[in-house]
Amino acid sequence: MNDEHRNEPEMLNDAPGMPCPECGFRIRIGMRDLLRSRYINCPKCLLQLEVDREKSARSLELLQSLSVALDNIEELKHQKPG
Ligand SMILES: [Zn+2]
């Protein structure tokens, strides 16, 4: 078994986004947009996804803390040593 998780989706590697459930197109959406928007539109098939805040409250909470963490990392990046 030499599976090296090659097929695993890139999570925090690339631009944030999620695959469209309809056409599979990678919808690029920032976490902040995701947290603020009620709807996400797929630019390819124009599918409108409703962000179900009640159902995804926990995930959104996690995303929010992650978003804050990422913000902190960004801030650290900008603080150049010296
Ligand atoms: Zn789509």
mmCIF file of C-alpha atoms and ligand atoms in Angstrom:
data_model
loop_
_atom_site.group_PDB
_atom_site.id
_atom_site.type_symbol
_atom_site.label_atom_id
_atom_site.label_comp_id
_atom_site.label_asym_id
_atom_site.label_seq_id
_atom_site.Cartn_x
_atom_site.Cartn_y
_atom_site.Cartn_z
ATOM 1 C CA MET A 1 0.000 0.000 0.000
ATOM 2 C CA ASN A 2 1.895 3.022 -1.226
ATOM 3 C CA ASP A 3 -0.993 5.403 -1.343
ATOM 4 C CA GLU A 4 0.414 8.840 -0.762
ATOM 5 C CA HIS A 5 -2.942 10.563 -0.788
ATOM 6 C CA ARG A 6 -2.334 11.780 -4.311
ATOM 7 C CA ASN A 7 -6.018 12.148 -4.974
ATOM 8 C CA GLU A 8 -6.681 14.200 -1.937
ATOM 9 C CA PRO A 9 -8.044 17.625 -2.776
ATOM 10 C CA GLU A 10 -5.768 20.526 -2.128
ATOM 11 C CA MET A 11 -7.219 22.132 0.910
ATOM 12 C CA LEU A 12 -5.319 25.185 2.017
ATOM 13 C CA ASN A 13 -2.725 24.986 -0.679
ATOM 14 C CA ASP A 14 -4.294 26.973 -3.422
ATOM 15 C CA ALA A 15 -6.832 29.735 -3.527
ATOM 16 C CA PRO A 16 -9.720 28.984 -1.262
ATOM 17 C CA GLY A 17 -12.693 27.498 -2.976
ATOM 18 C CA MET A 18 -14.989 24.570 -3.314
ATOM 19 C CA PRO A 19 -15.984 22.304 -6.158
ATOM 20 C CA CYS A 20 -19.386 22.942 -7.685
ATOM 21 C CA PRO A 21 -21.664 20.005 -6.884
ATOM 22 C CA GLU A 22 -23.243 20.346 -10.305
ATOM 23 C CA CYS A 23 -20.374 20.663 -12.756
ATOM 24 C CA GLY A 24 -17.346 20.164 -10.526
ATOM 25 C CA PHE A 25 -15.895 23.532 -11.432
ATOM 26 C CA ARG A 26 -13.740 24.889 -8.668
ATOM 27 C CA ILE A 27 -15.591 27.912 -7.382
ATOM 28 C CA ARG A 28 -13.075 30.323 -6.001
ATOM 29 C CA ILE A 29 -14.471 31.960 -2.952
ATOM 30 C CA GLY A 30 -12.693 33.458 -0.030
ATOM 31 C CA MET A 31 -13.568 32.248 3.396
ATOM 32 C CA ARG A 32 -14.739 35.679 4.344
ATOM 33 C CA ASP A 33 -17.048 35.797 1.353
ATOM 34 C CA LEU A 34 -18.326 32.380 2.248
ATOM 35 C CA LEU A 35 -19.051 33.526 5.762
ATOM 36 C CA ARG A 36 -20.801 36.677 4.652
ATOM 37 C CA SER A 37 -22.669 35.529 1.588
ATOM 38 C CA ARG A 38 -26.005 33.848 1.616
ATOM 39 C CA TYR A 39 -25.490 32.530 -1.873
ATOM 40 C CA ILE A 40 -22.596 31.266 -3.890
ATOM 41 C CA ASN A 41 -22.771 31.302 -7.656
ATOM 42 C CA CYS A 42 -20.880 28.896 -9.850
ATOM 43 C CA PRO A 43 -19.314 30.987 -12.613
ATOM 44 C CA LYS A 44 -19.433 28.060 -15.010
ATOM 45 C CA CYS A 45 -22.930 26.583 -14.813
ATOM 46 C CA LEU A 46 -24.413 29.524 -12.883
ATOM 47 C CA LEU A 47 -25.740 27.214 -10.226
ATOM 48 C CA GLN A 48 -26.780 29.126 -7.168
ATOM 49 C CA LEU A 49 -25.851 27.509 -3.918
ATOM 50 C CA GLU A 50 -27.536 28.649 -0.816
ATOM 51 C CA VAL A 51 -25.318 28.778 2.211
ATOM 52 C CA ASP A 52 -27.401 27.025 4.791
ATOM 53 C CA ARG A 53 -26.257 28.824 7.861
ATOM 54 C CA GLU A 54 -28.292 26.779 10.294
ATOM 55 C CA LYS A 55 -27.166 23.437 8.982
ATOM 56 C CA SER A 56 -23.598 24.512 8.511
ATOM 57 C CA ALA A 57 -23.399 26.614 11.631
ATOM 58 C CA ARG A 58 -20.726 24.410 13.105
ATOM 59 C CA SER A 59 -18.686 24.311 9.922
ATOM 60 C CA LEU A 60 -19.062 28.047 9.579
ATOM 61 C CA GLU A 61 -17.867 28.465 13.110
ATOM 62 C CA LEU A 62 -14.849 26.347 12.333
ATOM 63 C CA LEU A 63 -14.290 28.282 9.134
ATOM 64 C CA GLN A 64 -14.530 31.498 11.042
ATOM 65 C CA SER A 65 -11.902 30.487 13.540
ATOM 66 C CA LEU A 66 -9.799 29.203 10.681
ATOM 67 C CA SER A 67 -10.279 32.486 8.886
ATOM 68 C CA VAL A 68 -9.126 34.352 11.977
ATOM 69 C CA ALA A 69 -6.138 32.055 12.246
ATOM 70 C CA LEU A 70 -5.286 32.660 8.595
ATOM 71 C CA ASP A 71 -5.593 36.383 9.153
ATOM 72 C CA ASN A 72 -3.118 36.096 11.979
ATOM 73 C CA ILE A 73 -0.739 34.187 9.739
ATOM 74 C CA GLU A 74 -1.066 36.859 7.074
ATOM 75 C CA GLU A 75 -0.264 39.497 9.636
ATOM 76 C CA LEU A 76 2.770 37.557 10.768
ATOM 77 C CA LYS A 77 3.903 37.280 7.164
ATOM 78 C CA HIS A 78 3.800 41.024 6.791
ATOM 79 C CA GLN A 79 5.874 41.544 9.872
ATOM 80 C CA LYS A 80 9.276 41.154 8.358
ATOM 81 C CA PRO A 81 12.022 40.400 10.833
ATOM 82 C CA GLY A 82 14.531 43.136 11.289
HETATM 83 ZN ZN ZN B 1 -21.157 24.602 -11.630
#
